[in-house]
Amino acid sequence: EFRDIEELSLNASRSIQSYHFKEIAKNLTSLQALDIRNCIHLKSADFNLILKHLNKLESLKFSSITEPYECIAQLPKLKSLEILDIDRYQPIRHQLFEALAKHQSEQLEELVISSQNSLNFGKASLIGDLKKLKILGCASNEMLDDQCSNIDLMQQAYQQS
């Protein structure tokens, strides 16, 4: 049996459907690390299954989808999160950053965002609320380049007050 598996990578398993994923989530409840990047057929309900059945997850890697997936911010042991944005016209949802700031501010240690222009000043500010964050990766986020000077100005204003 595979019930004791702690790490599972399904990266680029493009044929995985929701009904497959439901069985995985229900049966592999010992998972501590899950990689579902590029699993293009997963839906919002699959992310709810992660929250419901995989409460030992410490590391999650996934590709963003157009449906809501913010519930994963409520995973009780989450320490590492990697998000791959495969649709450059559908940026990573702002609600995810709000949920991370609300539920993971004292726990999340690593956040890697691979996305073309998905970050902006508002999302970057919410990332700043993650107090335990040790590793931050923001590949391909040209929007931040123009706004980083604003962050510097805000820090300077805060220090002067």
CSV table of N, CA and C in Angstrom, one decimal:
chain,number,residue,atom,x,y,z
A,1,GLU,N,0.8,-1.2,0.0
A,1,GLU,CA,0.0,0.0,0.0
A,1,GLU,C,0.9,1.3,0.0
A,2,PHE,N,0.3,2.3,-0.5
A,2,PHE,CA,1.0,3.6,-0.6
A,2,PHE,C,0.6,4.6,0.5
A,3,ARG,N,-0.2,4.2,1.5
A,3,ARG,CA,-0.7,5.1,2.4
A,3,ARG,C,0.3,5.9,3.2
A,4,ASP,N,1.5,5.4,3.3
A,4,ASP,CA,2.6,6.0,4.1
A,4,ASP,C,3.5,7.0,3.3
A,5,ILE,N,3.2,7.1,2.0
A,5,ILE,CA,4.0,8.0,1.2
A,5,ILE,C,3.9,9.5,1.7
A,6,GLU,N,5.0,10.1,1.9
A,6,GLU,CA,5.1,11.5,2.4
A,6,GLU,C,5.3,12.5,1.3
A,7,GLU,N,5.9,12.1,0.2
A,7,GLU,CA,6.1,13.1,-0.9
A,7,GLU,C,5.6,12.5,-2.2
A,8,LEU,N,4.9,13.4,-2.9
A,8,LEU,CA,4.3,12.9,-4.2
A,8,LEU,C,4.5,14.1,-5.2
A,9,SER,N,5.1,13.7,-6.4
A,9,SER,CA,5.2,14.7,-7.5
A,9,SER,C,4.4,14.2,-8.6
A,10,LEU,N,3.4,15.0,-9.0
A,10,LEU,CA,2.6,14.7,-10.2
A,10,LEU,C,2.8,15.8,-11.3
A,11,ASN,N,3.9,16.5,-11.1
A,11,ASN,CA,4.3,17.6,-12.0
A,11,ASN,C,4.2,17.2,-13.5
A,12,ALA,N,3.4,18.0,-14.2
A,12,ALA,CA,3.2,17.8,-15.7
A,12,ALA,C,2.4,16.5,-16.0
A,13,SER,N,1.6,16.0,-15.0
A,13,SER,CA,0.7,14.9,-15.2
A,13,SER,C,-0.5,15.4,-15.8
A,14,ARG,N,-0.5,15.8,-17.1
A,14,ARG,CA,-1.6,16.5,-17.7
A,14,ARG,C,-2.9,15.7,-17.9
A,15,SER,N,-2.8,14.4,-17.6
A,15,SER,CA,-4.0,13.6,-17.8
A,15,SER,C,-4.7,13.4,-16.4
A,16,ILE,N,-4.2,13.9,-15.3
A,16,ILE,CA,-4.8,13.8,-14.0
A,16,ILE,C,-6.1,14.6,-14.1
A,17,GLN,N,-7.2,13.9,-13.8
A,17,GLN,CA,-8.5,14.6,-13.7
A,17,GLN,C,-9.0,14.7,-12.2
A,18,SER,N,-10.0,15.4,-12.0
A,18,SER,CA,-10.5,15.6,-10.6
A,18,SER,C,-10.8,14.3,-9.9
A,19,TYR,N,-11.4,13.3,-10.7
A,19,TYR,CA,-11.8,12.1,-10.0
A,19,TYR,C,-10.6,11.3,-9.6
A,20,HIS,N,-9.4,11.4,-10.4
A,20,HIS,CA,-8.2,10.8,-10.0
A,20,HIS,C,-7.7,11.4,-8.7
A,21,PHE,N,-7.7,12.7,-8.8
A,21,PHE,CA,-7.1,13.5,-7.7
A,21,PHE,C,-7.9,13.2,-6.4
A,22,LYS,N,-9.2,13.1,-6.5
A,22,LYS,CA,-10.0,12.8,-5.3
A,22,LYS,C,-9.5,11.5,-4.6
A,23,GLU,N,-9.2,10.5,-5.4
A,23,GLU,CA,-8.7,9.2,-4.8
A,23,GLU,C,-7.4,9.4,-4.2
A,24,ILE,N,-6.5,10.2,-4.8
A,24,ILE,CA,-5.2,10.4,-4.3
A,24,ILE,C,-5.3,11.1,-2.9
A,25,ALA,N,-6.1,12.2,-2.9
A,25,ALA,CA,-6.2,13.0,-1.6
A,25,ALA,C,-6.8,12.1,-0.5
A,26,LYS,N,-7.8,11.3,-0.8
A,26,LYS,CA,-8.5,10.5,0.2
A,26,LYS,C,-7.6,9.4,0.7
A,27,ASN,N,-6.7,8.9,-0.1
A,27,ASN,CA,-5.9,7.7,0.3
A,27,ASN,C,-4.5,8.0,0.7
A,28,LEU,N,-3.9,9.2,0.4
A,28,LEU,CA,-2.5,9.5,0.8
A,28,LEU,C,-2.5,10.6,1.8
A,29,THR,N,-3.2,10.4,2.9
A,29,THR,CA,-3.3,11.4,3.9
A,29,THR,C,-2.0,11.7,4.7
A,30,SER,N,-1.0,10.9,4.5
A,30,SER,CA,0.3,11.1,5.2
A,30,SER,C,1.2,12.1,4.4
A,31,LEU,N,0.7,12.5,3.2
A,31,LEU,CA,1.6,13.4,2.4
A,31,LEU,C,2.0,14.7,3.2
A,32,GLN,N,3.3,14.9,3.1
A,32,GLN,CA,3.9,16.2,3.6
A,32,GLN,C,4.3,17.1,2.5
A,33,ALA,N,4.5,16.6,1.3
A,33,ALA,CA,4.9,17.4,0.2
A,33,ALA,C,4.2,16.9,-1.1
A,34,LEU,N,3.6,17.9,-1.8
A,34,LEU,CA,2.8,17.6,-3.0
A,34,LEU,C,3.1,18.6,-4.1
A,35,ASP,N,3.4,18.0,-5.3
A,35,ASP,CA,3.7,18.9,-6.4
A,35,ASP,C,2.7,18.6,-7.5
A,36,ILE,N,1.8,19.5,-7.7
A,36,ILE,CA,0.8,19.4,-8.8
A,36,ILE,C,0.9,20.5,-9.8
A,37,ARG,N,2.1,21.0,-10.0
A,37,ARG,CA,2.3,22.0,-11.1
A,37,ARG,C,2.0,21.3,-12.4
A,38,ASN,N,1.4,22.1,-13.3
A,38,ASN,CA,1.1,21.7,-14.7
A,38,ASN,C,0.1,20.6,-14.7
A,39,CYS,N,-0.7,20.4,-13.7
A,39,CYS,CA,-1.8,19.4,-13.8
A,39,CYS,C,-3.0,20.3,-14.2
A,40,ILE,N,-3.2,20.4,-15.5
A,40,ILE,CA,-4.1,21.4,-16.0
A,40,ILE,C,-5.6,21.2,-15.9
A,41,HIS,N,-6.0,20.0,-15.4
A,41,HIS,CA,-7.4,19.7,-15.3
A,41,HIS,C,-7.9,19.8,-13.9
A,42,LEU,N,-7.1,20.2,-13.0
A,42,LEU,CA,-7.6,20.4,-11.6
A,42,LEU,C,-8.5,21.6,-11.4
A,43,LYS,N,-9.4,21.5,-10.5
A,43,LYS,CA,-10.5,22.5,-10.3
A,43,LYS,C,-10.4,23.0,-8.9
A,44,SER,N,-11.2,23.9,-8.6
A,44,SER,CA,-11.4,24.5,-7.2
A,44,SER,C,-11.7,23.4,-6.2
A,45,ALA,N,-12.5,22.5,-6.6
A,45,ALA,CA,-12.9,21.4,-5.6
A,45,ALA,C,-11.7,20.5,-5.3
A,46,ASP,N,-10.7,20.4,-6.1
A,46,ASP,CA,-9.5,19.6,-5.8
A,46,ASP,C,-8.7,20.3,-4.8
A,47,PHE,N,-8.7,21.7,-4.8
A,47,PHE,CA,-7.9,22.4,-3.7
A,47,PHE,C,-8.7,22.3,-2.4
A,48,ASN,N,-10.0,22.2,-2.4
A,48,ASN,CA,-10.8,21.9,-1.2
A,48,ASN,C,-10.5,20.5,-0.7
A,49,LEU,N,-10.2,19.6,-1.6
A,49,LEU,CA,-9.9,18.2,-1.1
A,49,LEU,C,-8.5,18.2,-0.4
A,50,ILE,N,-7.6,19.0,-0.9
A,50,ILE,CA,-6.3,19.2,-0.3
A,50,ILE,C,-6.5,19.6,1.1
A,51,LEU,N,-7.2,20.7,1.3
A,51,LEU,CA,-7.5,21.2,2.7
A,51,LEU,C,-8.2,20.2,3.6
A,52,LYS,N,-9.1,19.4,3.0
A,52,LYS,CA,-9.9,18.5,3.8
A,52,LYS,C,-9.1,17.2,4.2
A,53,HIS,N,-8.3,16.7,3.3
A,53,HIS,CA,-7.7,15.4,3.5
A,53,HIS,C,-6.2,15.4,3.7
A,54,LEU,N,-5.5,16.5,3.3
A,54,LEU,CA,-4.0,16.5,3.3
A,54,LEU,C,-3.5,17.5,4.4
A,55,ASN,N,-4.0,17.4,5.6
A,55,ASN,CA,-3.7,18.4,6.6
A,55,ASN,C,-2.3,18.3,7.2
A,56,LYS,N,-1.5,17.3,6.7
A,56,LYS,CA,-0.1,17.2,7.1
A,56,LYS,C,0.9,17.9,6.1
A,57,LEU,N,0.3,18.4,5.0
A,57,LEU,CA,1.1,19.0,4.0
A,57,LEU,C,2.0,20.2,4.6
A,58,GLU,N,3.3,20.1,4.3
A,58,GLU,CA,4.2,21.2,4.7
A,58,GLU,C,4.6,22.0,3.5
A,59,SER,N,4.6,21.3,2.3
A,59,SER,CA,5.1,21.8,1.1
A,59,SER,C,4.1,21.6,0.0
A,60,LEU,N,3.7,22.6,-0.7
A,60,LEU,CA,2.8,22.5,-1.8
A,60,LEU,C,3.3,23.3,-3.0
A,61,LYS,N,3.3,22.7,-4.2
A,61,LYS,CA,3.7,23.3,-5.4
A,61,LYS,C,2.5,23.1,-6.4
A,62,PHE,N,2.0,24.2,-7.0
A,62,PHE,CA,0.8,24.1,-7.9
A,62,PHE,C,0.8,25.1,-8.9
A,63,SER,N,0.1,24.9,-10.0
A,63,SER,CA,-0.1,25.9,-11.0
A,63,SER,C,-1.5,26.6,-10.7
A,64,SER,N,-1.5,27.9,-10.9
A,64,SER,CA,-2.7,28.6,-10.6
A,64,SER,C,-3.8,28.2,-11.7
A,65,ILE,N,-5.0,28.4,-11.3
A,65,ILE,CA,-6.2,28.1,-12.1
A,65,ILE,C,-7.1,29.3,-12.1
A,66,THR,N,-8.1,29.3,-12.9
A,66,THR,CA,-9.0,30.5,-13.0
A,66,THR,C,-10.0,30.4,-11.8
A,67,GLU,N,-10.3,29.2,-11.3
A,67,GLU,CA,-11.2,29.1,-10.2
A,67,GLU,C,-10.5,29.4,-8.9
A,68,PRO,N,-11.3,29.7,-7.8
A,68,PRO,CA,-10.7,29.9,-6.5
A,68,PRO,C,-9.9,28.8,-5.9
A,69,TYR,N,-8.8,29.1,-5.3
A,69,TYR,CA,-7.9,28.1,-4.7
A,69,TYR,C,-7.3,28.6,-3.4
A,70,GLU,N,-7.9,29.7,-2.9
A,70,GLU,CA,-7.3,30.4,-1.7
A,70,GLU,C,-7.4,29.5,-0.4
A,71,CYS,N,-8.3,28.5,-0.4
A,71,CYS,CA,-8.4,27.6,0.7
A,71,CYS,C,-7.1,27.0,1.2
A,72,ILE,N,-6.2,26.8,0.3
A,72,ILE,CA,-4.9,26.2,0.6
A,72,ILE,C,-4.2,27.0,1.6
A,73,ALA,N,-4.4,28.2,1.8
A,73,ALA,CA,-3.8,29.1,2.8
A,73,ALA,C,-4.1,28.7,4.2
A,74,GLN,N,-5.2,27.8,4.3
A,74,GLN,CA,-5.6,27.4,5.6
A,74,GLN,C,-5.0,26.1,6.1
A,75,LEU,N,-4.1,25.5,5.2
A,75,LEU,CA,-3.4,24.3,5.6
A,75,LEU,C,-2.6,24.5,6.9
A,76,PRO,N,-2.9,23.6,7.9
A,76,PRO,CA,-2.4,23.9,9.2
A,76,PRO,C,-0.8,23.8,9.4
A,77,LYS,N,-0.2,23.1,8.5
A,77,LYS,CA,1.3,22.9,8.7
A,77,LYS,C,2.1,23.4,7.5
A,78,LEU,N,1.5,24.2,6.6
A,78,LEU,CA,2.1,24.7,5.4
A,78,LEU,C,3.3,25.6,5.8
A,79,LYS,N,4.5,25.2,5.2
A,79,LYS,CA,5.7,26.0,5.4
A,79,LYS,C,6.3,26.5,4.1
A,80,SER,N,6.0,25.8,3.0
A,80,SER,CA,6.6,26.1,1.7
A,80,SER,C,5.5,26.1,0.7
A,81,LEU,N,5.4,27.1,-0.1
A,81,LEU,CA,4.4,27.2,-1.2
A,81,LEU,C,5.1,27.8,-2.4
A,82,GLU,N,4.9,27.0,-3.5
A,82,GLU,CA,5.4,27.4,-4.8
A,82,GLU,C,4.2,27.5,-5.8
A,83,ILE,N,4.1,28.6,-6.5
A,83,ILE,CA,3.0,28.8,-7.4
A,83,ILE,C,3.5,29.1,-8.8
A,84,LEU,N,3.1,28.3,-9.8
A,84,LEU,CA,3.5,28.5,-11.1
A,84,LEU,C,2.2,29.1,-11.9
A,85,ASP,N,2.4,30.2,-12.5
A,85,ASP,CA,1.3,30.8,-13.2
A,85,ASP,C,1.5,30.5,-14.7
A,86,ILE,N,0.6,29.6,-15.2
A,86,ILE,CA,0.8,29.1,-16.5
A,86,ILE,C,0.0,29.9,-17.5
A,87,ASP,N,-0.8,30.8,-17.0
A,87,ASP,CA,-1.6,31.6,-17.9
A,87,ASP,C,-1.3,33.1,-17.7
A,88,ARG,N,-0.5,33.7,-18.5
A,88,ARG,CA,0.0,35.0,-18.2
A,88,ARG,C,-1.1,36.1,-18.3
A,89,TYR,N,-2.2,35.7,-18.8
A,89,TYR,CA,-3.3,36.7,-18.9
A,89,TYR,C,-4.3,36.5,-17.7
A,90,GLN,N,-4.0,35.5,-16.8
A,90,GLN,CA,-4.8,35.3,-15.6
A,90,GLN,C,-3.9,35.3,-14.5
A,91,PRO,N,-3.5,36.4,-13.9
A,91,PRO,CA,-2.5,36.5,-12.8
A,91,PRO,C,-3.0,35.8,-11.6
A,92,ILE,N,-2.0,35.4,-10.7
A,92,ILE,CA,-2.3,34.8,-9.5
A,92,ILE,C,-3.3,35.7,-8.7
A,93,ARG,N,-4.3,35.0,-8.2
A,93,ARG,CA,-5.4,35.8,-7.5
A,93,ARG,C,-5.0,36.6,-6.3
A,94,HIS,N,-5.4,37.8,-6.2
A,94,HIS,CA,-5.1,38.7,-5.1
A,94,HIS,C,-5.7,38.0,-3.8
A,95,GLN,N,-6.8,37.3,-3.9
A,95,GLN,CA,-7.4,36.7,-2.7
A,95,GLN,C,-6.4,35.7,-2.0
A,96,LEU,N,-5.6,35.1,-2.8
A,96,LEU,CA,-4.6,34.1,-2.3
A,96,LEU,C,-3.7,34.9,-1.3
A,97,PHE,N,-3.2,36.0,-1.7
A,97,PHE,CA,-2.2,36.8,-0.9
A,97,PHE,C,-2.9,37.3,0.4
A,98,GLU,N,-4.2,37.7,0.2
A,98,GLU,CA,-5.0,38.1,1.4
A,98,GLU,C,-5.1,36.9,2.4
A,99,ALA,N,-5.4,35.7,1.9
A,99,ALA,CA,-5.6,34.5,2.7
A,99,ALA,C,-4.3,34.1,3.3
A,100,LEU,N,-3.2,34.2,2.6
A,100,LEU,CA,-1.9,33.9,3.2
A,100,LEU,C,-1.5,34.8,4.3
A,101,ALA,N,-1.8,36.1,4.1
A,101,ALA,CA,-1.5,37.1,5.2
A,101,ALA,C,-2.3,36.8,6.4
A,102,LYS,N,-3.6,36.4,6.2
A,102,LYS,CA,-4.5,36.1,7.3
A,102,LYS,C,-4.1,34.8,8.0
A,103,HIS,N,-3.9,33.7,7.3
A,103,HIS,CA,-3.7,32.4,7.9
A,103,HIS,C,-2.3,31.9,8.1
A,104,GLN,N,-1.3,32.5,7.3
A,104,GLN,CA,0.0,32.0,7.4
A,104,GLN,C,1.1,33.0,7.8
A,105,SER,N,0.7,34.1,8.4
A,105,SER,CA,1.6,35.1,8.8
A,105,SER,C,2.7,34.6,9.8
A,106,GLU,N,2.3,33.7,10.6
A,106,GLU,CA,3.3,33.2,11.6
A,106,GLU,C,3.9,31.8,11.3
A,107,GLN,N,3.7,31.3,10.0
A,107,GLN,CA,4.1,30.0,9.8
A,107,GLN,C,4.8,29.8,8.4
A,108,LEU,N,4.4,30.4,7.4
A,108,LEU,CA,5.0,30.2,6.1
A,108,LEU,C,6.4,30.7,6.0
A,109,GLU,N,7.3,29.8,5.6
A,109,GLU,CA,8.7,30.1,5.6
A,109,GLU,C,9.3,30.4,4.2
A,110,GLU,N,8.6,29.8,3.2
A,110,GLU,CA,9.1,29.9,1.8
A,110,GLU,C,7.9,30.1,0.9
A,111,LEU,N,8.1,31.1,0.0
A,111,LEU,CA,7.1,31.5,-1.0
A,111,LEU,C,7.8,31.7,-2.3
A,112,VAL,N,7.5,30.9,-3.3
A,112,VAL,CA,8.1,31.0,-4.6
A,112,VAL,C,7.0,31.3,-5.6
A,113,ILE,N,7.1,32.4,-6.4
A,113,ILE,CA,6.1,32.7,-7.3
A,113,ILE,C,6.7,32.8,-8.7
A,114,SER,N,6.4,31.9,-9.6
A,114,SER,CA,6.9,31.9,-10.9
A,114,SER,C,5.7,32.4,-11.8
A,115,SER,N,5.8,33.6,-12.1
A,115,SER,CA,4.7,34.2,-12.9
A,115,SER,C,5.1,35.4,-13.6
A,116,GLN,N,4.6,35.6,-14.8
A,116,GLN,CA,5.0,36.8,-15.5
A,116,GLN,C,4.0,37.9,-15.2
A,117,ASN,N,4.5,38.9,-14.4
A,117,ASN,CA,3.8,40.1,-14.1
A,117,ASN,C,2.6,39.8,-13.2
A,118,SER,N,2.6,38.9,-12.3
A,118,SER,CA,1.5,38.6,-11.5
A,118,SER,C,1.5,39.4,-10.2
A,119,LEU,N,2.7,39.9,-9.8
A,119,LEU,CA,2.8,40.6,-8.6
A,119,LEU,C,2.7,42.1,-8.8
A,120,ASN,N,2.1,42.8,-7.9
A,120,ASN,CA,2.0,44.2,-7.9
A,120,ASN,C,2.3,44.7,-6.5
A,121,PHE,N,2.2,46.0,-6.3
A,121,PHE,CA,2.5,46.6,-5.0
A,121,PHE,C,1.6,46.1,-3.9
A,122,GLY,N,0.3,45.9,-4.2
A,122,GLY,CA,-0.7,45.4,-3.2
A,122,GLY,C,-0.3,44.0,-2.8
A,123,LYS,N,0.0,43.1,-3.7
A,123,LYS,CA,0.3,41.8,-3.4
A,123,LYS,C,1.6,41.7,-2.6
A,124,ALA,N,2.6,42.5,-3.0
A,124,ALA,CA,3.9,42.6,-2.4
A,124,ALA,C,3.7,43.0,-0.9
A,125,SER,N,2.8,44.0,-0.7
A,125,SER,CA,2.6,44.4,0.7
A,125,SER,C,2.0,43.3,1.5
A,126,LEU,N,1.1,42.5,1.0
A,126,LEU,CA,0.5,41.4,1.7
A,126,LEU,C,1.6,40.3,2.0
A,127,ILE,N,2.5,40.1,1.1
A,127,ILE,CA,3.7,39.2,1.3
A,127,ILE,C,4.5,39.7,2.5
A,128,GLY,N,4.6,41.0,2.6
A,128,GLY,CA,5.3,41.6,3.8
A,128,GLY,C,4.7,41.3,5.1
A,129,ASP,N,3.4,40.8,5.2
A,129,ASP,CA,2.8,40.4,6.4
A,129,ASP,C,3.2,39.0,6.9
A,130,LEU,N,3.9,38.3,6.0
A,130,LEU,CA,4.3,36.9,6.3
A,130,LEU,C,5.6,37.0,7.2
A,131,LYS,N,5.5,37.0,8.5
A,131,LYS,CA,6.5,37.3,9.4
A,131,LYS,C,7.6,36.3,9.5
A,132,LYS,N,7.3,35.0,9.2
A,132,LYS,CA,8.3,33.9,9.3
A,132,LYS,C,9.0,33.6,8.0
A,133,LEU,N,8.6,34.4,6.9
A,133,LEU,CA,9.2,34.1,5.6
A,133,LEU,C,10.7,34.3,5.6
A,134,LYS,N,11.4,33.2,5.1
A,134,LYS,CA,12.8,33.2,5.0
A,134,LYS,C,13.3,33.2,3.6
A,135,ILE,N,12.5,32.6,2.7
A,135,ILE,CA,12.8,32.5,1.3
A,135,ILE,C,11.7,33.0,0.5
A,136,LEU,N,12.0,34.0,-0.4
A,136,LEU,CA,11.0,34.6,-1.3
A,136,LEU,C,11.6,34.5,-2.7
A,137,GLY,N,10.9,33.9,-3.6
A,137,GLY,CA,11.3,33.9,-5.0
A,137,GLY,C,10.2,34.5,-5.9
A,138,CYS,N,10.6,35.5,-6.7
A,138,CYS,CA,9.7,36.2,-7.6
A,138,CYS,C,10.2,36.3,-9.0
A,139,ALA,N,10.3,35.1,-9.7
A,139,ALA,CA,10.8,35.1,-11.0
A,139,ALA,C,9.8,35.7,-12.0
A,140,SER,N,10.3,36.4,-13.0
A,140,SER,CA,9.5,37.0,-14.1
A,140,SER,C,8.5,38.0,-13.6
A,141,ASN,N,8.7,38.8,-12.7
A,141,ASN,CA,7.8,39.7,-12.2
A,141,ASN,C,8.2,41.2,-12.5
A,142,GLU,N,8.1,41.5,-13.7
A,142,GLU,CA,8.6,42.9,-14.2
A,142,GLU,C,7.8,44.0,-13.5
A,143,MET,N,6.6,43.7,-13.1
A,143,MET,CA,5.7,44.8,-12.5
A,143,MET,C,6.4,45.3,-11.2
A,144,LEU,N,7.1,44.4,-10.5
A,144,LEU,CA,7.7,44.8,-9.3
A,144,LEU,C,8.9,45.8,-9.5
A,145,ASP,N,9.5,45.7,-10.6
A,145,ASP,CA,10.7,46.5,-10.9
A,145,ASP,C,10.3,48.0,-10.7
A,146,ASP,N,9.2,48.4,-11.4
A,146,ASP,CA,8.8,49.8,-11.3
A,146,ASP,C,8.3,50.2,-9.9
A,147,GLN,N,7.8,49.2,-9.2
A,147,GLN,CA,7.2,49.6,-7.9
A,147,GLN,C,8.1,49.4,-6.7
A,148,CYS,N,9.3,48.8,-6.9
A,148,CYS,CA,10.2,48.6,-5.8
A,148,CYS,C,10.7,49.9,-5.2
A,149,SER,N,10.8,50.9,-6.1
A,149,SER,CA,11.2,52.2,-5.6
A,149,SER,C,10.1,52.8,-4.6
A,150,ASN,N,8.9,52.4,-4.9
A,150,ASN,CA,7.8,52.8,-4.0
A,150,ASN,C,7.9,52.2,-2.6
A,151,ILE,N,8.4,50.9,-2.6
A,151,ILE,CA,8.6,50.2,-1.3
A,151,ILE,C,9.7,50.9,-0.6
A,152,ASP,N,10.8,51.2,-1.3
A,152,ASP,CA,11.9,51.9,-0.6
A,152,ASP,C,11.4,53.3,0.0
A,153,LEU,N,10.6,54.0,-0.8
A,153,LEU,CA,10.1,55.3,-0.3
A,153,LEU,C,9.2,55.1,1.0
A,154,MET,N,8.4,54.0,0.9
A,154,MET,CA,7.6,53.8,2.1
A,154,MET,C,8.4,53.5,3.3
A,155,GLN,N,9.4,52.6,3.2
A,155,GLN,CA,10.3,52.3,4.3
A,155,GLN,C,11.0,53.5,4.8
A,156,GLN,N,11.4,54.4,4.0
A,156,GLN,CA,12.1,55.6,4.4
A,156,GLN,C,11.1,56.5,5.2
A,157,ALA,N,9.9,56.6,4.7
A,157,ALA,CA,8.9,57.4,5.4
A,157,ALA,C,8.6,56.9,6.7
A,158,TYR,N,8.5,55.5,6.8
A,158,TYR,CA,8.2,54.9,8.1
A,158,TYR,C,9.3,55.1,9.1
A,159,GLN,N,10.5,55.0,8.6
A,159,GLN,CA,11.7,55.2,9.5
A,159,GLN,C,11.8,56.6,10.0
A,160,GLN,N,11.3,57.6,9.2
A,160,GLN,CA,11.4,59.0,9.6
A,160,GLN,C,10.3,59.4,10.6
A,161,SER,N,9.2,58.6,10.6
A,161,SER,CA,8.1,59.0,11.5
A,161,SER,C,8.3,58.6,12.9
